XYZ file of C-alpha atoms in Angstrom:
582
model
C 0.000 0.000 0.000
C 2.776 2.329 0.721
C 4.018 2.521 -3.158
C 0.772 3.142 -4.164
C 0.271 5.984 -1.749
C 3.000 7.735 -2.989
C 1.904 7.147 -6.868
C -1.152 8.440 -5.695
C -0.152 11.925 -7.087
C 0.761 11.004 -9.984
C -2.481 9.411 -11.032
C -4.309 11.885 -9.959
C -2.435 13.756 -12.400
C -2.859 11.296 -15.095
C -6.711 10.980 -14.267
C -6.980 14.795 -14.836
C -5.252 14.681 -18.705
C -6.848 11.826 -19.307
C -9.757 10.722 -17.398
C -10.792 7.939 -19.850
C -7.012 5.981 -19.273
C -6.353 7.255 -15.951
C -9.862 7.344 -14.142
C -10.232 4.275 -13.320
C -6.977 3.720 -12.749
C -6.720 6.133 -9.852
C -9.994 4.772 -8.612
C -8.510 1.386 -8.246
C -5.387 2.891 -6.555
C -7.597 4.857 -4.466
C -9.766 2.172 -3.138
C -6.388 0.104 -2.839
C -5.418 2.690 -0.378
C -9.051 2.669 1.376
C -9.259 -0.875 1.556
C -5.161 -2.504 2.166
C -4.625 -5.814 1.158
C -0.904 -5.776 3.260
C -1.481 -6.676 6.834
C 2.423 -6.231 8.401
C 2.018 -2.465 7.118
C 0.935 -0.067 9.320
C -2.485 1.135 8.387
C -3.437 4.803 7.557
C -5.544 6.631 9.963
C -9.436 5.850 9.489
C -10.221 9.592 8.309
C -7.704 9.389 5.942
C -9.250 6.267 4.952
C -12.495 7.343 4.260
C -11.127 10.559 2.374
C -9.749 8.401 -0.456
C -13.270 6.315 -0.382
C -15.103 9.278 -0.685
C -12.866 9.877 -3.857
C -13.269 6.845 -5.526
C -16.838 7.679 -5.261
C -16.469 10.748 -6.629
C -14.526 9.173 -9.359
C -16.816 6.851 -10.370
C -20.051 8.266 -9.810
C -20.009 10.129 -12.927
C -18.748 7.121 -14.979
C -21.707 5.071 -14.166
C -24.522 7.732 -14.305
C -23.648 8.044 -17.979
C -26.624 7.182 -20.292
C -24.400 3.840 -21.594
C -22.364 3.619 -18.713
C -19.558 0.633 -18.811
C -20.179 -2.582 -16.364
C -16.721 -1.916 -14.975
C -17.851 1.264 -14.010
C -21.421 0.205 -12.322
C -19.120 -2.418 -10.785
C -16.612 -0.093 -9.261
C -18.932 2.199 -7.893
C -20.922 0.107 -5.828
C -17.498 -1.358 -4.351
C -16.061 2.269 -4.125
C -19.811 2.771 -1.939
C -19.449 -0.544 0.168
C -16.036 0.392 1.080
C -16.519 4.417 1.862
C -19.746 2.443 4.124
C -16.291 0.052 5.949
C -14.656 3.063 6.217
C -17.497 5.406 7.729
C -17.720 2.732 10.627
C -13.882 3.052 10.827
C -14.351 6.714 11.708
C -17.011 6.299 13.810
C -19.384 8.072 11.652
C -21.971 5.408 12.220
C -25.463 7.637 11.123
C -24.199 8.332 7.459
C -23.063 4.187 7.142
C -26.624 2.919 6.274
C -27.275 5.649 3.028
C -23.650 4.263 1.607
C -24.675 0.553 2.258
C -28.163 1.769 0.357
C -26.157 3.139 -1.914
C -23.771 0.494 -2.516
C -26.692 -2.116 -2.725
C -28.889 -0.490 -5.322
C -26.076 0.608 -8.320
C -28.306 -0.101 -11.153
C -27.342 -3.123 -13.037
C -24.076 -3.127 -11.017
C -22.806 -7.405 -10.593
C -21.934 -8.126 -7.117
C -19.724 -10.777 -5.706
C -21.436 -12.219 -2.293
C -18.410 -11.446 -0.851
C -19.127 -7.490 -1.736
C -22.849 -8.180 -1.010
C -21.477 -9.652 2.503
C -19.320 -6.743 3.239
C -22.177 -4.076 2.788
C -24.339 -5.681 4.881
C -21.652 -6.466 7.391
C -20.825 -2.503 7.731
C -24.643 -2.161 8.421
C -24.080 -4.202 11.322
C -21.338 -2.591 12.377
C -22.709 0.874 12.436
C -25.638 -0.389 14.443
C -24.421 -1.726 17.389
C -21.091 0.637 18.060
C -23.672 3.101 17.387
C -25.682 1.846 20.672
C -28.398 0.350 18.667
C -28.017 -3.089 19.126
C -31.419 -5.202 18.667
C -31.705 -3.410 14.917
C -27.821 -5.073 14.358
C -29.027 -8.475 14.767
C -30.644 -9.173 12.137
C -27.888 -7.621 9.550
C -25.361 -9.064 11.288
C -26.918 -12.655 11.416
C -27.465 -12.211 7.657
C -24.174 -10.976 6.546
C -23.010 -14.339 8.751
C -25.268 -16.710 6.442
C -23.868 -15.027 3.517
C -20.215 -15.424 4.512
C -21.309 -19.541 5.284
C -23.340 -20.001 2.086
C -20.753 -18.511 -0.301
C -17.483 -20.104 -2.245
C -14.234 -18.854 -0.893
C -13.314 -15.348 -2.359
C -11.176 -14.628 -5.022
C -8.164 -12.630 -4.811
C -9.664 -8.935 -4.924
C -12.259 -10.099 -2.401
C -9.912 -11.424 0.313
C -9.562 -7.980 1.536
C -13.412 -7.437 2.074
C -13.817 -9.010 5.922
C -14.881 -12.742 6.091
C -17.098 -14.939 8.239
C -14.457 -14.618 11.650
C -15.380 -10.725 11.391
C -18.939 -11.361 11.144
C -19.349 -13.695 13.524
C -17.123 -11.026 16.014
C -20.055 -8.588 15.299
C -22.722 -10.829 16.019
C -21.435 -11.956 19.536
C -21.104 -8.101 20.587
C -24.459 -7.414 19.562
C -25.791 -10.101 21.466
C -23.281 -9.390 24.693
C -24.993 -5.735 23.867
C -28.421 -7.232 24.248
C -27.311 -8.981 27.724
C -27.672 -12.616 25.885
C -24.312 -13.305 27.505
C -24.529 -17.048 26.922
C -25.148 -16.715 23.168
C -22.944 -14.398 22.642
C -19.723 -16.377 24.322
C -20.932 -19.352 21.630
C -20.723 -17.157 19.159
C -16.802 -15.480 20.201
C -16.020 -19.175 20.764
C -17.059 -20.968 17.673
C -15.138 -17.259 15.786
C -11.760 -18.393 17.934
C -11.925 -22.058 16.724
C -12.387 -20.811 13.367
C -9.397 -18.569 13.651
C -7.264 -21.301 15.507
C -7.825 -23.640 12.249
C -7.091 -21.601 9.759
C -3.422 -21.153 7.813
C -1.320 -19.060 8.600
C -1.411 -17.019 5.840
C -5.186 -16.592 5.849
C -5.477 -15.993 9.650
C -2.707 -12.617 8.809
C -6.009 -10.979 7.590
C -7.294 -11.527 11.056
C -4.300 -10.223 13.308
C -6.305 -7.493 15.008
C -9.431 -9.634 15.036
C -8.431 -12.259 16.749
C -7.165 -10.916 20.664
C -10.249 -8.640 20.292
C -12.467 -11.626 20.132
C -10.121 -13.613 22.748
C -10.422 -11.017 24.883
C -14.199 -10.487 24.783
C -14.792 -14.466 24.961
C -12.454 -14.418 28.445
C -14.707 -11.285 29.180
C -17.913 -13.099 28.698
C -17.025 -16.110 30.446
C -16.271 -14.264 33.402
C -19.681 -12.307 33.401
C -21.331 -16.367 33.481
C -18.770 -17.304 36.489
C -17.241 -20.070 34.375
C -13.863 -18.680 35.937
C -12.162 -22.188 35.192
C -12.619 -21.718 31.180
C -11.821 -18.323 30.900
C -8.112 -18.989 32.705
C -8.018 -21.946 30.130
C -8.265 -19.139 27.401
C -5.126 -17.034 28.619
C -1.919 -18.538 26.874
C -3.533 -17.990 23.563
C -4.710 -14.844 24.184
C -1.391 -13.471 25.178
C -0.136 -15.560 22.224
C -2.288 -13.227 19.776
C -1.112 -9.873 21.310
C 1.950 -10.267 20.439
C 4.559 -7.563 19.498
C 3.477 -6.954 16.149
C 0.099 -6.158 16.903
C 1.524 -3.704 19.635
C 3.749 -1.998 16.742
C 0.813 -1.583 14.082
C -1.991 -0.858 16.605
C -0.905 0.104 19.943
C -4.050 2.747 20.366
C -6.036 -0.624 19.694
C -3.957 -3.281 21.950
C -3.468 -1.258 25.094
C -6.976 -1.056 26.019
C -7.557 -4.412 24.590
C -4.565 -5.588 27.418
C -5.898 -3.717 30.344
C -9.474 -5.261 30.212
C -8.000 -8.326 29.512
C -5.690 -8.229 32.755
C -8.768 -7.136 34.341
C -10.986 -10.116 33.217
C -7.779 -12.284 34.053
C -7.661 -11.208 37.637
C -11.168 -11.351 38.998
C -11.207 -14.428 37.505
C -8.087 -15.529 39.889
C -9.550 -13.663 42.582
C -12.944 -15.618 42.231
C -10.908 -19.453 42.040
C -8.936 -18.610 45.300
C -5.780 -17.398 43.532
C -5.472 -14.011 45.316
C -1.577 -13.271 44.923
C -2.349 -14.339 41.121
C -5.268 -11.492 41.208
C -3.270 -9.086 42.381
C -0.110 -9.961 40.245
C -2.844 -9.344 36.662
C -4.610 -6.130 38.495
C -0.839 -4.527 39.137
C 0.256 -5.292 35.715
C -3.666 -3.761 34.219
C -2.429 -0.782 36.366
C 0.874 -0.621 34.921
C -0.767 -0.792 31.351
C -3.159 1.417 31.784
C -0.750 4.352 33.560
C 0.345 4.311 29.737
C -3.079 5.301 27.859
C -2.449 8.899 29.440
C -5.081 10.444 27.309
C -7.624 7.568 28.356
C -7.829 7.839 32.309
C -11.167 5.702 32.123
C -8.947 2.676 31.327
C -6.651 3.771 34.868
C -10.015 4.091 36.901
C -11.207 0.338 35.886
C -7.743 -0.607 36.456
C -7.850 0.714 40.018
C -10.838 -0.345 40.767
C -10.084 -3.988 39.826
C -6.830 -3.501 41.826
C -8.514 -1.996 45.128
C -11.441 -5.010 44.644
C -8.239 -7.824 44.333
C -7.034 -6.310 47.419
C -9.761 -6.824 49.928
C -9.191 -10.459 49.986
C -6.019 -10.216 51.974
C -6.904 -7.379 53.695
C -4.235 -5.415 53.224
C -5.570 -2.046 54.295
C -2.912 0.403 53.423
C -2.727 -0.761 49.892
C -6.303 -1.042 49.054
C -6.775 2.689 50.885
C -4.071 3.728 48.409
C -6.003 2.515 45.236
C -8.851 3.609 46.399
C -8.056 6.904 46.972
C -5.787 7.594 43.868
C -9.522 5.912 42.159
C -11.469 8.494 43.712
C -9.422 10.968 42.604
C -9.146 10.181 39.089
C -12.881 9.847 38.932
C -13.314 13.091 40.478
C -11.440 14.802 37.751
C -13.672 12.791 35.196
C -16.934 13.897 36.402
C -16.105 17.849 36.469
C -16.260 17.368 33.546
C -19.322 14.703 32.329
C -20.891 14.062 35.867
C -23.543 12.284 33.490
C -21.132 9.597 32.608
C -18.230 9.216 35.492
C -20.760 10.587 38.149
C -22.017 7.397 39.293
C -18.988 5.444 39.304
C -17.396 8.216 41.363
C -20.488 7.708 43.487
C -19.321 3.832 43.454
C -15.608 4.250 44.277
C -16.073 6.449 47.245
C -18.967 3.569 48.656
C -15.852 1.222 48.482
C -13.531 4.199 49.863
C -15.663 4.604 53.034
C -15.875 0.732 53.424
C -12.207 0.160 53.515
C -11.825 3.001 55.964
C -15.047 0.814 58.257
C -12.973 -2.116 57.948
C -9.800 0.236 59.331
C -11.611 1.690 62.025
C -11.820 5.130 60.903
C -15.744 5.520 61.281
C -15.658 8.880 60.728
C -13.901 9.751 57.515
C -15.998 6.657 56.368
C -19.103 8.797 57.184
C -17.697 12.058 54.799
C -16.527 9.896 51.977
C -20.258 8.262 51.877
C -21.949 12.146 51.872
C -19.263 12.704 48.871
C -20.734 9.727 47.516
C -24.231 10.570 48.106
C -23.627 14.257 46.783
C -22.135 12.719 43.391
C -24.841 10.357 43.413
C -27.691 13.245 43.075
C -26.164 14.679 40.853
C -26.317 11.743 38.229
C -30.133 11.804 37.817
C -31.754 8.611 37.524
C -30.438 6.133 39.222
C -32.793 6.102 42.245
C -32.025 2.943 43.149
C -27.861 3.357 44.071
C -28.682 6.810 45.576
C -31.279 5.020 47.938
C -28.120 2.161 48.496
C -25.544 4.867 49.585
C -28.301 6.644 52.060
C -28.737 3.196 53.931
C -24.533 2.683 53.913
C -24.163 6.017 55.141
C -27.109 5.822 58.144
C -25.184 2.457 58.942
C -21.661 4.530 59.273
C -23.397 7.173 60.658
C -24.775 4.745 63.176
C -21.493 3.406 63.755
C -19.168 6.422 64.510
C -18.664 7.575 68.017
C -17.807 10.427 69.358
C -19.297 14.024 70.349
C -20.994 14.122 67.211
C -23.196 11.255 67.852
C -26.291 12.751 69.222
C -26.309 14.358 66.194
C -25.217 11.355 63.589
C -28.264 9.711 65.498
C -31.365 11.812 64.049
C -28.909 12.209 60.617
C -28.915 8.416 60.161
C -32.689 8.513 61.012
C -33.679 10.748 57.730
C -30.886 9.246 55.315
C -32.686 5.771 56.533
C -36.043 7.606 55.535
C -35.420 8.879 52.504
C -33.740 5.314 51.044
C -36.800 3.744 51.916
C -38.622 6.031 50.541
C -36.762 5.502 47.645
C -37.137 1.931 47.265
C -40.878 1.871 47.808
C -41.472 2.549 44.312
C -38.867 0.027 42.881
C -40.730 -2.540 45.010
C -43.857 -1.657 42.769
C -42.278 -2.297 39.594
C -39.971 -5.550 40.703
C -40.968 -6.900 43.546
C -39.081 -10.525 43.566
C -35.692 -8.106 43.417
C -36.708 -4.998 45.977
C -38.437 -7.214 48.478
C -35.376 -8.539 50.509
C -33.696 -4.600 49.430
C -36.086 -3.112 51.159
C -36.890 -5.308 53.937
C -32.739 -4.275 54.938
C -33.298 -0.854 54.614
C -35.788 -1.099 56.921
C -33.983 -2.446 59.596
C -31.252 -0.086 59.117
C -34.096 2.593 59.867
C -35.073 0.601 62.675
C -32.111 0.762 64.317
C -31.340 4.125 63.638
C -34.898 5.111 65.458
C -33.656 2.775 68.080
C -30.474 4.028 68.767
C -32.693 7.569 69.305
C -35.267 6.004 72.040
C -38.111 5.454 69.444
C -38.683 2.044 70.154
C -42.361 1.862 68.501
C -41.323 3.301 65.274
C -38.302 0.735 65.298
C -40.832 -2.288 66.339
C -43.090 -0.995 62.927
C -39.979 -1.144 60.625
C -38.704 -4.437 61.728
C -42.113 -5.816 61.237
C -42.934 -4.066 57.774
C -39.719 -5.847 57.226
C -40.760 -9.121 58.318
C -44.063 -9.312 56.090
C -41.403 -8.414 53.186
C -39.560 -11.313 53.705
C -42.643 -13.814 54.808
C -43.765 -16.086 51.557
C -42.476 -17.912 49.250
C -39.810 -15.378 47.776
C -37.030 -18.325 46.205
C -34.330 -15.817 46.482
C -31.050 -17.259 47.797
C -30.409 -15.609 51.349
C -33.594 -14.795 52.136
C -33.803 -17.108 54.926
C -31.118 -15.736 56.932
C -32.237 -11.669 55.963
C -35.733 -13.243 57.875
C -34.023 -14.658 60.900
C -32.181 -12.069 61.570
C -35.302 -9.060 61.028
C -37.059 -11.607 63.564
C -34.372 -11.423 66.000
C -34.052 -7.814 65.904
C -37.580 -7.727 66.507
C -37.352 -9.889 69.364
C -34.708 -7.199 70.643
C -36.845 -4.340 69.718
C -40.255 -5.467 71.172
C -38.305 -6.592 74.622
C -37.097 -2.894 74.726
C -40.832 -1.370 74.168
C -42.480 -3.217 76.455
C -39.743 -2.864 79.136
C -39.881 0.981 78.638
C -43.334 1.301 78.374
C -44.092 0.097 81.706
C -41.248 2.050 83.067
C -43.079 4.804 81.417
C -46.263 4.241 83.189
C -47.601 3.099 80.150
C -48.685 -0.384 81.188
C -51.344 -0.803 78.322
C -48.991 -0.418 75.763
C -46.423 -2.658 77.672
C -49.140 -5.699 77.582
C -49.967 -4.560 73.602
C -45.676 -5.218 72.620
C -45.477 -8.628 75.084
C -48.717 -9.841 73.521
C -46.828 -8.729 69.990
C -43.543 -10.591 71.396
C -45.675 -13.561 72.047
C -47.113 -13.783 68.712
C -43.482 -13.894 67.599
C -42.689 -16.655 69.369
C -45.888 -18.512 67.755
C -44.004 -17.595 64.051
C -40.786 -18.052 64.652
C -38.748 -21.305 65.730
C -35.588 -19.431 66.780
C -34.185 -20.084 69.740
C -32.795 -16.617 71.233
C -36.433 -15.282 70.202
C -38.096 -17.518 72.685
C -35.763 -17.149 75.483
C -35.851 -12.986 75.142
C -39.849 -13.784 75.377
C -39.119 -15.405 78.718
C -36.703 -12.473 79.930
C -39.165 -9.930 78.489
C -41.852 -11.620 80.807
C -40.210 -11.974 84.364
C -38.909 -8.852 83.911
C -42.122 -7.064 83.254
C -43.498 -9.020 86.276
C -40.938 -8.277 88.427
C -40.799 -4.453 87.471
C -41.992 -1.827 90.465
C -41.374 2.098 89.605
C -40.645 3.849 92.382
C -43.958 6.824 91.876
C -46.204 4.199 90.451
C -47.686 0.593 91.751
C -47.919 -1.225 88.282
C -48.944 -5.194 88.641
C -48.141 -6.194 84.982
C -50.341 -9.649 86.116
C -53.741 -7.707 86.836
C -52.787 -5.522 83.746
C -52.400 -8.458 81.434
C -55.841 -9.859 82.802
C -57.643 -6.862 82.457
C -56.755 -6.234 78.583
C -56.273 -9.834 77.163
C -58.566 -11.718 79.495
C -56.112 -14.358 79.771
C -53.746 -15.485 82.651
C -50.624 -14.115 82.827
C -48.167 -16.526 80.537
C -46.138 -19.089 82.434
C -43.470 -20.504 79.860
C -42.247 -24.032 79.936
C -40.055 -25.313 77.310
C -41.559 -28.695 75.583
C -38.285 -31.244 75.333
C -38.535 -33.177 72.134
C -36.660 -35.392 70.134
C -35.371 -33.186 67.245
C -32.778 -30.099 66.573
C -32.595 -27.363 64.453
C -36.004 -25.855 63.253
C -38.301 -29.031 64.290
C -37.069 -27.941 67.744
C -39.965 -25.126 68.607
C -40.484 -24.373 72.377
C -44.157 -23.493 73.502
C -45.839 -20.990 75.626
C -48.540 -21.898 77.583
């Protein structure tokens, strides 16, 4: 390609003395240049690229709109159009690709190889899922595929026109686009074995093509947790980016490596390799630190890094990442808060959390308001601002000092407002925001409780209780019920306690009959036994300024005995194992 380049003057030169002879000619050179056949040559930048397209077009245009026009010429305009339609994607001008692929597809009378026919479609494709259109891609790209299967192999000019292994590539991201993750990884797979068989010399078309669709197969294998099979996939994939690919296309292979080191160490991380992990994140980092006019590439990089981290627990490390993270994403949302705002959001959650885990509650309490301030301010996503609020009425909840009394009513709106925020989620997706919600609600219970509102707390944990009650089938969802029971337990105990020390004895007997009924519906152990406590204690308390008989209390308002508990022995453990009241 490079000697034609340079001739490229000339012809033009030749096409303007004689466009007859040297037309066509240049338009052949031209679409040479557009379209290289040479794959160890270094390839001309994509808007340069598209210029000499647009020529050929230009060229040829008025040959075939003649009133006789020559085949040749009908022929080499609709390949001048499919390739200015390659090139368009190449520049990531995706909204004019599908008038040139029109274009290219109805020449009048023009003969079209399949392989052309293939290519046009193929761009069509292309332009439709990079341009975030994904479910109208399919279909071209699933035909463009059948073409490539149902056709002869090219000839010569042809080779240079894509093939089946680049189809196939853009089918599997339009279905990874389309979250059909499984189908998608069949897809990149079946493209790698196809690459993996062929010769050498035809699989030099495909040098860029084929880490790109390593790398995504590793990717999506990762996002299905088949950890195993990605690893399997690593020698070969740093077998395809090799050194030449870094020479001819290092703006391509560096990002390509840093998502693949990425992919390659949460998958360690998630087999119980963590010194592996954190080997791949460091050397992502490392990779990344050199795509200094990308910093998104650094941030995933860190993030993976700071993740790898926690398993060890080594604090000063991960508070490092983290930090240089937050930083990094800080600068990239003054600047689009709509697209780094969230993540920011994200990394200072994770911030805060590795300062809980160190001890420092309260610089884990400001980096969560940072959080929830970036969080706002990416509108939409109800749902993560609502998860930060709850985090940071837990920290709030969990720092000490002179600032407490007033952390305490803090944490009690933040838990408000994430509930509040929830509630409507719940509506629309119930199986997901149940067990969501039912948490958030005993994080608001707490927080009420931890200000002397033991009613309010009693309500939440039991609005979280009927949340959890029924046949949900969500993993986890036992143990998110037996633990809102038990806090309950706690919570009820507390009331009724209070309530008669209040000289409220009606509303004591109203949270021990509650606390009873608890014990009916729940098989726990430490519920029962608090039931007991709750009871003698309630018996056995005498204010000072106030003769309270709990017994003639009871009587009055249930019109029962007071409850004398004995604990029924039986022959089984566990959750069989249910002590009565009587």
């Amino acid at each position: 390609m490079g000697p034609v380049r340079m001739l490229l003057p000339l012809l033009r030169a030749t096409a303007r003395m004689s466009p007859r002879a040297g037309g066509p000619l240049l338009g052949v050179a031209l679409l040479r240049c557009a379209a290289p056949d040479w794959v160890l040559v270094r390839p001309a930048p994509p808007v340069r690229r598209s210029a000499w397209a647009e020529e050929a077009v230009a060229l040829y245009r008025p040959l075939a709109d003649r009133t006789r026009p020559e085949q040749r010429h009908r022929d080499a305009l609709s390949r001048a159009l499919a390739v200015h339609a390659e090139t368009l994607v190449l520049s990531g001008r995706y909204t004019e690709v599908g008038a040139a692929v029109d274009a290219a597809l109805g020449v009048p009378g023009a003969r079209r190889s399949p392989a052309l026919t293939a290519y046009a479609v193929h761009a069509r494709a292309q332009a439709l899922v990079h341009g975030g259109r994904a479910e109208e891609a399919l279909a071209p790209a699933q035909e463009c595929v059948a073409l490539y299967r149902g056709m002869a192999p090219p000839g010569r000019r042809d080779r240079r026109l894509g093939g089946l292994p680049s189809a196939l590539r853009t089918q599997a991201f339009a279905l990874a686009s389309l979250g059909r993750t499984e189908e998608s990884v069949a897809v990149y797979l079946e493209c790698a074995a196809l690459l993996w068989d062929m010769s050498l010399r035809r699989s030099s078309r495909f040098l860029r093509l084929r880490p790109e669709v390593l790398v995504e197969s590793v990717g999506g294998l990762r996002e299905l947790g088949r950890y195993e099979e990605a690893l399997a996939l690593e020698p070969e994939a740093r077998d395809a980016m090799h050194e030449v690919i870094a020479k001819l296309h290092p703006e391509f292979l560096l990002p390509l490596r840093v998502r693949f080191l990425t992919d390659l160490a949460f998958c360690r991380s998630a087999t119980g390799s963590p010194t592996a992990a954190r080997t791949s994140a460091e050397e992502a980092v490392a990779e990344a630190r050199r795509l200094a006019e990308h910093p998104h590439w650094l941030a995933e990089a860190l993030r993976c890094l700071a993740l790898v981290l926690t398993e060890p627990e080594p604090h000063g490390e991960e508070l490092s990442a983290l930090t240089e993270l937050t930083d990094l994403y800080t600068r990239l949302a003054a600047d689009r808060p709509e697209a780094f705002g969230q993540l920011l959001a994200d990394a200072l959650d994770d911030l805060a959390h590795s300062h809980t885990r160190s001890g420092d509650h309260r610089t884990a309490v400001a980096d969560t308001e940072r959080a929830v301030t970036a969080s706002r301010r990416s509108p939409h996503h109800e749902d993560q601002l609502a998860h930060l609020l709850s985090n940071l009425s837990t920290r709030q909840q969990d720092a000490e000092g002179a600032e407490g009394a007033e952390n305490a009513e803090s944490a009690v709106a933040n838990s408000r407002e994430a509930v509040a925020l929830t509630r409507p989620l719940v509506e629309s997706d119930s199986e997901t925001y149940r067990p969501l919600i039912a948490r958030r609600l005993r994080v608001l219970a707490r927080a009420l409780g931890r200000t002397g509102d033991h009613t309010a707390a009693v309500a939440c944990y039991e609005e979280a209780e009927s949340f959890l009650r029924g046949p949900s089938g969500r993993p986890g969802t036992d143990a998110d019920l037996a633990l809102t029971v038990s806090n309950l337990s706690i919570a009820l105990r507390r009331a009724a306690l209070d309530r008669l020390a209040a000289g409220r004895p009606e509303e004591a007997v109203a949270a021990l009959r509650s606390l009873l009924a608890l014990t009916h519906r729940s098989d726990a152990p430490e519920v029962h036994a608090r039931c007991v406590i709750a009871f003698a204690k309630a018996r056995a308390k005498r204010p000072d300024d106030i003769d309270i008989d709990i017994v003639r209390v009871w009587e009055r308002v249930v019109g029962e005995p007071y409850p004398t508990f004995v604990y029924r022995r039986t022959g089984t453990r566990g959750r069989g194992a249910k002590p009565a009241a009587r």
